C-alpha positions in Angstrom: 62.5 16.6 -37.3 59.2 16.2 -39.1 59.6 12.4 -40.3 60.5 12.0 -36.5 57.0 13.2 -35.0 55.1 11.9 -38.1 56.6 8.2 -37.3 55.5 8.5 -33.5 52.5 6.9 -32.4 49.2 8.8 -31.8 48.0 9.7 -28.6 46.1 7.1 -27.2 42.3 7.7 -26.5 41.1 7.6 -23.1 37.9 5.3 -22.7 35.1 5.2 -20.0 35.3 1.2 -19.2 34.3 -0.4 -16.0 36.9 -3.2 -16.1 40.1 -3.8 -18.4 43.0 -2.5 -16.0 44.6 1.0 -16.4 44.8 2.4 -20.0 48.3 3.2 -20.7 49.4 7.1 -20.6 46.3 7.9 -18.2 46.1 7.7 -14.1 43.8 5.4 -12.5 41.6 8.2 -11.6 41.3 10.0 -14.5 38.4 11.6 -16.2 37.7 13.7 -19.1 35.8 16.7 -19.8 32.2 14.5 -20.1 32.4 13.4 -16.5 30.5 15.9 -15.1 27.8 15.5 -17.9 26.2 12.6 -16.2 25.6 14.3 -13.2 21.8 14.9 -11.7 20.7 16.9 -8.6 17.2 15.6 -6.6 16.6 13.1 -8.6 15.1 11.1 -5.7 13.9 13.6 -3.9 10.2 13.6 -3.0 8.0 16.4 -3.1 5.9 15.4 0.4 2.3 17.2 0.6 1.5 19.1 4.1 -1.6 17.1 4.3 -0.4 14.0 3.5 2.7 14.5 6.1 0.0 15.3 8.8 -2.1 12.1 8.0 0.9 9.9 8.2 1.3 11.8 11.6 -1.8 10.5 13.2 -0.1 6.8 14.0 2.3 8.8 16.0 -0.2 10.5 18.0 -2.7 7.7 18.2 0.0 5.5 19.8 0.9 8.2 22.1 -2.9 8.3 23.4 -3.0 4.7 24.0 0.4 4.9 26.2 -1.2 7.7 27.9 -4.2 5.3 28.7 -2.0 2.4 30.0 -0.7 4.8 32.4 -4.5 6.5 33.6 -4.8 2.5 34.4 -1.6 2.3 36.2 -2.6 5.2 38.1 -5.9 4.7 39.0 -4.8 1.0 39.9 -1.9 2.0 42.4 -4.7 4.7 44.2 -6.9 1.6 44.6 -9.5 3.8 42.4 -9.4 0.3 40.2 -10.0 -3.0 42.0 -9.0 -6.5 40.3 -12.7 -7.5 39.2 -12.7 -3.8 37.2 -9.5 -4.8 35.6 -10.7 -8.3 34.4 -13.7 -6.8 33.3 -11.4 -4.3 31.2 -9.4 -7.2 30.0 -12.3 -9.2 28.6 -13.9 -6.2 27.4 -10.3 -5.5 25.2 -10.2 -8.9 24.2 -13.5 -9.2 23.0 -13.2 -6.0 21.0 -9.6 -6.8 19.3 -11.2 -10.1 18.4 -14.2 -8.2 16.6 -11.8 -5.9 15.1 -9.9 -8.7 13.4 -12.3 -10.8 12.4 -13.9 -7.7 10.7 -10.8 -6.6 8.9 -9.4 -10.1 7.8 -10.1 -10.6 4.0 -10.1 -14.5 4.9 -12.7 -14.9 7.5 -12.7 -18.8 9.0 -13.4 -20.5 11.8 -9.2 -21.9 11.5 -8.6 -18.5 12.2 -10.7 -17.9 15.3 -9.4 -21.2 16.8 -6.1 -20.4 16.5 -6.4 -17.0 18.0 -8.4 -18.3 20.7 -6.0 -21.2 21.5 -2.7 -18.6 21.4 -4.3 -16.4 23.7 -5.2 -19.1 26.1 -1.8 -20.1 26.3 -0.5 -16.8 27.0 -2.9 -15.9 30.0 -2.5 -19.1 31.0 1.3 -18.7 31.7 0.8 -15.3 32.8 -1.6 -16.4 35.5 1.0 -18.9 36.7 3.9 -16.2 36.3 2.1 -13.7 38.6 3.2 -15.0 42.3 6.7 -14.6 40.7 5.9 -10.7 39.7 4.4 -9.9 42.6 7.5 -10.5 44.8 10.0 -9.5 42.2 10.9 -5.9 43.2 10.1 -6.3 47.0 13.8 -5.2 47.8 13.8 -2.1 45.6 12.6 1.0 46.5 9.3 2.7 45.3 11.2 6.0 44.0 13.7 4.0 41.8 10.5 1.9 40.5 8.9 5.2 39.3 12.2 6.6 37.8 13.0 3.1 36.1 9.3 2.7 34.9 9.0 6.3 33.2 12.5 5.9 31.7 11.4 2.4 30.3 8.4 4.1 28.9 10.1 7.1 27.4 12.3 4.3 25.6 9.6 2.5 24.5 7.9 5.5 22.7 11.1 6.4 21.1 11.7 3.1 19.7 8.7 1.8 18.8 7.7 1.3 15.0 5.1 3.3 14.3 4.8 2.2 10.5 3.9 -1.5 11.1 3.0 -3.8 13.9 4.7 -5.1 17.0 4.2 -8.7 16.2 4.4 -9.8 12.5 0.9 -9.4 10.8 -0.5 -12.0 8.1 -0.1 -9.0 5.5 3.0 -8.2 6.4 6.1 -8.4 4.2 8.4 -8.4 7.0 9.0 -9.1 10.5 9.3 -6.6 13.4 12.7 -4.9 13.4 15.3 -4.8 16.4 14.8 -1.7 17.6 10.5 -2.5 17.5 11.8 -5.8 19.7 13.5 -3.7 22.3 10.6 -1.0 22.7 8.5 -4.2 23.3 10.8 -5.3 26.1 10.9 -2.0 27.5 7.4 -1.8 27.6 7.3 -5.5 29.3 9.6 -4.5 32.0 7.7 -1.2 32.7 4.6 -3.3 33.4 6.3 -6.1 35.5 7.7 -3.2 37.8 4.4 -1.3 38.1 2.7 -5.0 39.0 5.0 -5.7 41.6 3.4 -2.7 43.6 0.1 -4.2 44.0 -1.4 -5.9 46.7 -2.7 -9.1 45.5 -1.6 -11.5 43.0 -5.1 -11.1 41.4 -4.4 -7.5 40.5 -0.7 -8.4 39.3 -2.3 -10.7 36.8 -5.0 -8.3 35.8 -2.8 -5.5 35.3 0.3 -7.6 33.7 -2.9 -9.0 31.4 -3.9 -5.4 30.7 -0.6 -4.0 29.9 0.4 -6.7 27.6 -2.7 -6.5 26.0 -2.2 -3.0 25.0 1.5 -3.2 24.2 1.6 -6.3 22.2 -1.5 -6.4 20.6 -3.0 -3.2 20.2 -0.5 -2.0 17.3 -1.6 -5.3 15.7 -5.0 -4.4 15.6 -4.7 -0.6 14.9 -2.4 -1.7 11.6 -5.1 -4.0 10.7 -7.9 -0.9 10.9 -5.5 1.1 8.9 -5.2 -1.4 6.4 -8.7 -1.9 6.1 -9.7 1.7 5.7 -7.5 4.5 5.9 -10.5 6.7 6.6 -11.4 4.3 9.7 -7.9 4.4 10.8 -8.4 8.6 11.0 -11.9 8.2 12.6 -10.5 5.7 15.1 -7.6 7.7 15.8 -9.4 11.4 16.5 -11.7 9.8 18.4 -8.8 7.9 20.5 -7.2 11.4 21.0 -10.6 13.0 22.4 -11.3 10.0 24.8 -7.5 10.4 26.2 -7.7 14.1 26.5 -10.7 14.0 28.0 -9.7 11.2 31.0 -6.3 13.2 31.5 -8.3 16.6 32.0 -10.1 14.7 35.2 -7.2 13.6 36.6 -4.9 16.0 36.4 -5.5 19.7 34.5 -1.4 20.1 33.8 -0.8 16.8 32.2 -3.7 18.0 30.1 -2.4 20.7 28.8 1.1 18.8 28.5 -0.2 16.0 26.3 -2.6 18.8 24.4 0.4 20.8 23.4 2.4 17.2 22.5 -0.5 16.1 20.2 -0.2 19.4 18.9 3.6 19.5 18.2 3.6 16.0 16.3 0.4 16.5 14.2 1.1 20.0 13.0 4.4 21.6 13.9 6.6 18.6 13.0 5.0 18.2 9.5 5.3 21.9 8.9 8.8 21.6 9.5 9.6 18.4 7.5 7.9 20.7 4.7 10.0 23.5 5.0 13.6 21.8 5.9 12.8 19.9 2.5 13.8 22.7 0.2 17.2 22.8 1.6 17.7 19.3 0.8 20.2 18.5 -2.0 21.6 15.5 -3.4 24.1 14.4 -6.4 23.9 11.6 -8.2 26.9 10.8 -11.1 28.7 8.5 -12.2 30.8 8.0 -9.4 27.9 6.5 -7.5 28.0 2.6 -6.6 25.7 0.3 -8.9 22.7 -0.5 -7.7 20.8 -4.3 -8.8 17.6 -3.4 -10.7 15.9 -6.9 -9.5 15.5 -8.9 -6.1 18.4 -11.1 -4.9 16.3 -13.1 -2.9 14.1 -14.0 -5.9 
């Protein structure tokens, strides 16, 4: 009996291999006692700072104030408080200030860059002026209540899908193109602008309000993105100044809207960062040999 046991082959040792097929006498999903020795918990969890999260939330509050200012201009235009000449003057002021910011925040300033911007905006303005008569009569057969409801829904959709970390259009210093949700957000804002413009009395009104809306929704994120890249402290100063101006203008329009906007800004800038820091301690991440392999190089290189 002892001779039989001594002549039997030794029990093969299990080896941890990625390829090579099944090992004899072991199941395909077999693991030994050392399997959990490589387990790591919360290896990639980032410890967030309250002040840093609050600073990052400023971009959201800033754009919320920009959209609120657009709503104020829409409201005063529909109430005939702003005429077409005032709107055109406002458009020219925004164009001039936007050009100035872009030229001052660019690392490479050249006449070619200025000519490029002027040429593109000239084509953009000309096409918009030619389409103004179509926008003026586009929703004539739709009731005003439906227009207001759809416009509010589109603005909310725009805010929900907007890319607050980047630009609506690709900036020269950006490494990636705008995302799909950002493009959908931009389209929602354009359609909302068309609905508002179709309720105005003249074609010049339509052109002026469409030019203003597209300047804000299309180019304002690009300008604020350039300011943020140029100087983060300037970005914070500009954002807080914009919040103060917006709250003051909303207060003159309606006190209840002022309280709503003020509470929303506090919620975004203080309460949401506090919640994020508090729920961070409940984050539990497990990594180990069962995870998929990750490339340590860029496949596009």
